[in-house]
Coordinates of C-alpha atoms in Angstrom, one line a residue:
M27 CA 0.1 0.1 0.2
I28 CA 1.3 3.5 -0.8
L29 CA 0.9 6.0 2.1
F30 CA 1.5 9.7 1.3
E31 CA 2.8 11.8 4.1
F32 CA 2.1 15.6 3.6
K33 CA 4.7 18.1 5.5
F34 CA 3.7 21.6 6.0
D35 CA 5.3 25.1 7.6
S36 CA 3.8 28.2 8.2
S37 CA 3.1 29.0 4.5
G38 CA 1.1 25.9 3.9
L39 CA 1.8 22.6 1.9
I40 CA 5.6 22.5 1.0
Y41 CA 5.5 18.6 -0.6
T42 CA 4.7 15.0 -0.1
T43 CA 6.5 12.1 0.1
I44 CA 5.8 8.2 -0.6
K45 CA 6.3 5.6 1.7
Q46 CA 6.0 2.0 0.7
N47 CA 4.3 -0.4 3.2
K48 CA 5.5 -3.8 2.5
I49 CA 2.5 -5.2 4.6
L50 CA 0.2 -5.0 1.7
E51 CA 1.1 -6.6 -1.8
R52 CA -0.3 -5.7 -5.3
E53 CA -2.6 -9.1 -5.0
S54 CA -4.2 -7.9 -1.8
L55 CA -5.2 -4.3 -3.3
L56 CA -6.3 -6.0 -6.4
K57 CA -8.7 -8.4 -4.4
Y58 CA -9.9 -5.4 -2.8
A59 CA -10.6 -3.1 -6.0
S60 CA -12.3 -6.4 -7.4
N61 CA -14.7 -6.3 -4.3
I62 CA -15.5 -2.7 -4.4
W63 CA -16.3 -3.2 -8.2
Q64 CA -18.9 -6.1 -7.5
F65 CA -20.8 -3.3 -5.5
F66 CA -20.8 -1.4 -8.8
A67 CA -21.5 -4.6 -10.9
E68 CA -24.4 -5.9 -8.8
L69 CA -26.3 -3.1 -7.9
S70 CA -25.6 -0.9 -11.3
N71 CA -28.3 -3.3 -13.0
E72 CA -31.5 -3.3 -15.1
E73 CA -33.8 -2.4 -11.9
N74 CA -31.7 0.2 -11.2
N75 CA -31.7 1.9 -14.7
F76 CA -28.0 0.9 -15.0
I77 CA -27.2 3.9 -12.5
P78 CA -25.6 3.1 -8.9
P79 CA -27.9 3.2 -6.1
D80 CA -26.5 5.6 -3.1
N81 CA -25.9 2.6 -0.7
I82 CA -26.8 -0.7 1.0
Q83 CA -27.8 -1.4 4.5
F84 CA -26.9 -4.6 5.5
K85 CA -28.3 -4.6 9.3
P86 CA -30.8 -5.0 11.0
T87 CA -32.0 -6.1 7.5
K88 CA -30.4 -5.6 4.0
K89 CA -31.9 -2.3 2.3
I90 CA -31.0 -1.0 -1.0
A91 CA -31.2 3.1 -1.3
H92 CA -32.7 3.3 -4.7
R93 CA -31.6 6.7 -5.0
T94 CA -28.8 8.3 -6.8
S95 CA -26.9 11.4 -7.5
P96 CA -24.6 12.8 -10.2
T97 CA -21.7 12.1 -8.1
N98 CA -22.9 8.7 -7.8
I99 CA -22.9 8.1 -11.3
G100 CA -19.6 9.7 -12.1
F101 CA -18.0 7.7 -9.7
Y102 CA -19.3 4.7 -11.3
L103 CA -18.2 5.7 -14.6
Q104 CA -14.9 6.1 -13.0
S105 CA -14.9 2.8 -11.5
I106 CA -15.7 1.2 -15.0
L107 CA -12.6 2.5 -16.3
S108 CA -10.6 1.8 -13.3
A109 CA -11.9 -1.9 -13.4
Y110 CA -10.9 -2.0 -17.0
D111 CA -7.6 -0.5 -16.0
L112 CA -7.0 -3.1 -13.5
Q113 CA -7.8 -6.1 -15.8
I114 CA -11.1 -6.9 -13.5
I115 CA -13.2 -6.3 -16.7
N116 CA -12.6 -6.5 -20.4
L117 CA -13.2 -3.8 -23.0
E118 CA -16.5 -5.2 -24.3
E119 CA -18.0 -4.7 -20.6
V120 CA -16.6 -1.4 -20.6
V121 CA -18.5 -0.4 -23.7
L122 CA -21.6 -2.2 -22.6
R123 CA -21.9 -0.6 -19.2
L124 CA -20.8 3.0 -20.7
N125 CA -23.5 3.0 -23.1
Q126 CA -26.4 1.3 -21.1
T127 CA -25.9 4.3 -18.7
L128 CA -25.3 7.0 -20.9
V129 CA -28.6 5.6 -22.4
T130 CA -30.3 6.1 -19.2
L131 CA -29.1 9.4 -18.3
Q132 CA -30.3 10.5 -22.1
R133 CA -34.0 9.5 -20.9
A134 CA -33.4 11.0 -17.2
P135 CA -35.6 14.7 -16.9
K136 CA -33.1 17.3 -16.4
Y137 CA -33.0 21.2 -15.8
K138 CA -31.8 23.2 -18.5
G139 CA -29.8 20.3 -19.5
H140 CA -28.3 19.6 -16.0
L141 CA -29.0 16.4 -14.2
Y142 CA -31.2 16.9 -10.8
N143 CA -29.3 16.2 -7.3
W144 CA -30.9 12.7 -6.7
Y145 CA -33.0 10.7 -8.6
D146 CA -35.3 7.4 -7.9
T147 CA -33.1 4.6 -9.7
K148 CA -36.2 2.7 -10.6
T149 CA -38.3 5.4 -12.5
L150 CA -35.8 8.1 -13.0
I151 CA -37.9 10.3 -11.3
P152 CA -36.1 13.4 -9.6
L153 CA -36.4 12.8 -6.0
S154 CA -35.4 16.6 -5.7
R155 CA -35.8 19.7 -7.7
Y156 CA -32.5 21.3 -7.6
V157 CA -29.2 21.2 -9.4
S158 CA -26.0 20.7 -7.1
T159 CA -22.9 22.6 -8.3
V160 CA -20.6 20.0 -6.5
D161 CA -22.4 17.1 -8.0
S162 CA -22.5 18.5 -11.3
G163 CA -19.3 19.2 -11.3
N164 CA -17.9 15.7 -9.9
Y165 CA -20.1 14.2 -12.9
V166 CA -18.5 16.5 -15.1
A167 CA -15.2 15.6 -14.1
S168 CA -16.0 11.8 -14.4
L169 CA -17.5 12.4 -18.4
I170 CA -14.3 14.2 -19.1
S171 CA -12.3 10.9 -17.8
V172 CA -14.6 8.9 -20.0
V173 CA -14.0 11.1 -23.1
E174 CA -10.3 10.9 -22.6
F175 CA -10.6 7.1 -22.4
C176 CA -12.4 6.5 -25.4
K177 CA -9.8 8.6 -27.6
E178 CA -7.1 6.4 -26.4
L179 CA -9.0 3.5 -27.6

């Protein structure tokens, strides 16, 4: 695992150093990444219109929060690209998942082209009628990554 150490003085951040921790090896990190990917892979399904639900509760009973935000969607798009980079999924799955999600987003109601902040994942009905600048920024940053990824193909 890579640990970052930040050094400060009175003027602020000066530099970072990277320390290697020998305890966790590449295989452990890949297993961890694969487990995280499984959350997105299993829950960003047809029932949820190929967009990720906000969270899943396990106790006292298993319950999926069938709502999502632009940030959640953007991080899902990022997770697709990361899963491919880590060789967890192949290019065919990348293309399929990106297409499913982007087609869904074309159908989602918007405010002047902007995604609303919360949607019901099953119906795509907006749960709020406001646009978040933070969530929109996270979503757009993720779209830029997708565009750059596609250019490299």
